[in-house]
Amino acid sequence: MGTERLTMGQALVKYLAVQYSEFDGERRRLIPAIFGIFGHGNVCGLGQALEQGGADLPYHQTRNEQSMVHTAAGFARATLRTQTLACTSSIGPGATNMVTGAATATINRMPVLLLASDYYATRHQGPVLQQLEHPSAADVSVNDCFRPVSRFFDRITRPEQLLTALPQAMRVLTDPAETGAVTLSLPQDVQAHAWDYPSQFFAERTWRIERRPPVAERIDEAVALLQAAKRPVIIAGGGVHYSAAWDALRAVATGFGIPVSETHAGKGALRGAPEWSLGGHGVEGTSAAARIAEEADLVIAVGTRLSDFATASQSLFHDPDVRFIAINVCALDAFKQGALPVVADARLALEALLTAGQGAGVAFPGYGERVAEAQQDWDKIVRTDAYGDHPGEVMSEGQVIEVLNEESQGHDTVVAAAGAPPGNILKLWDGGNGSRCHIEFGFSCMGYELPAGVGVRMAAGGAGRPGGAVPAGGARCSCTSATAPFCSIRWS
């Protein structure tokens, strides 16, 4: 086996440039570009590597470390978690500025790759600028703050450790059940240490994002619960989007006659079946969704982790005998609420449930009338309270959203986080024309909206390489890396 003598920084750049993801047969660059602010800790190692060999890993300069992580998360969400961007920082405050971004990404299950510079591993330089001198743990640095907010963390103290760390990092980034922030802590001296890497390490590799099929017995159990139910409701979460399960969700809703409400992450999941749409779900959702959920005797949670806002702190479901079915690729979420766990890809599970349920004659005659009544009551509230005029207000936030609904087009995306907008958009945004809704409320991180919007825009235009990033169902263009963030595709 041949070898190539490279610094750790050079090997990292070369490896990232040949990693691909594949989802439903579509192959893309997993990490088509890198953000970074260079200074004490990364300018002489990773910075030199990008200057020398970064032609296939385009660099975009930023001004704030937290914001660049938010941009990477917005980019990842727009590409349905099939791609992300790398982010590098200097040591000390440059690294810790990324911690909030890491927490936001991990809590929202968004893949981001963080390359946080760290202090000298050799230590013979003595205490260095910005070093945390812990009195009882000499090997602790501020980068250890990333451990609880990362899905994978590793400190690279020898250049050959990349051989195991990088494949593990890529595995977590492309695993729907484990994905989140991946942090590699890079001591500034080790970035420049050379080693003879196996040439095979830099061969192109494709990481397939797999669809986990449901267990047949679980589907049979779910059908039995459906047959025993009279007032079921579906709660659609972000997993519906990441599984591209929109058609399957609509087929289940219309095929059985089950209403659907949507969490913040799942907003826009039900497409083309307005007669079964309850709109936003939970504490900040619609009155229609709340009323149906209160009466439900069966709750089917699809791709949602059922946080306190979704359950109203365990006060939303009033039927004393209410049962739960949880369809989720992550077992941690599938077992919540004492649910019947269907640990599987959302689309495959919904398709299997539809086939089995139709064979069993699952139906809920007359239930649509109750749903329509709840919808009509909510529509009256919207017209008077949200879209109506209010004394002393030139224009209310509800009226702003009304205008956005009227003006948005199929390839537009609305981005919101923290404050009143997430709740109001959850209630009022209309994705019937195909427009997208991107609400970050898992961490409710202020300052997320603008940088995440840049990430969404980069995904729509193609980041790093022509065709490098095109969201499913989104706009396409032939931008080059230089023009991608500024092309003429409409950006809302």
XYZ file of C-alpha atoms in Angstrom, residues 8 37-47 87-96 98 114-120 130 141-144 146 153 155 183-189 191:
46
model
C -2.557 16.540 9.664
C -12.118 32.560 10.886
C -8.350 32.129 10.984
C -6.108 33.258 13.784
C -4.208 31.921 16.779
C -4.430 28.152 16.461
C -5.474 27.371 12.896
C -3.840 29.848 10.520
C -0.515 27.991 10.262
C -1.944 24.459 10.125
C -5.386 24.185 8.591
C -5.058 27.602 6.948
C -16.579 25.293 10.255
C -13.127 26.077 11.647
C -12.139 28.499 14.378
C -9.088 29.727 16.245
C -8.511 28.648 19.840
C -10.107 30.166 22.930
C -13.094 32.448 22.282
C -13.117 31.547 18.597
C -13.834 27.955 19.563
C -16.269 28.642 22.400
C -19.235 27.857 18.263
C -16.822 21.749 13.684
C -13.033 21.959 13.527
C -12.156 23.773 16.731
C -8.504 24.672 17.236
C -6.940 23.740 20.561
C -3.799 24.405 22.629
C -0.437 22.774 21.967
C -6.069 32.012 25.993
C -9.272 22.897 27.577
C -12.215 25.134 26.744
C -12.938 22.777 23.847
C -14.208 20.239 26.350
C -18.243 20.831 23.157
C -16.223 14.553 19.907
C -9.332 15.490 20.277
C -16.531 18.297 16.809
C -12.891 17.558 16.151
C -10.596 19.396 18.530
C -7.360 20.191 16.664
C -4.280 21.202 18.716
C -2.443 23.915 16.823
C 0.898 22.101 16.766
C -2.201 20.405 12.661
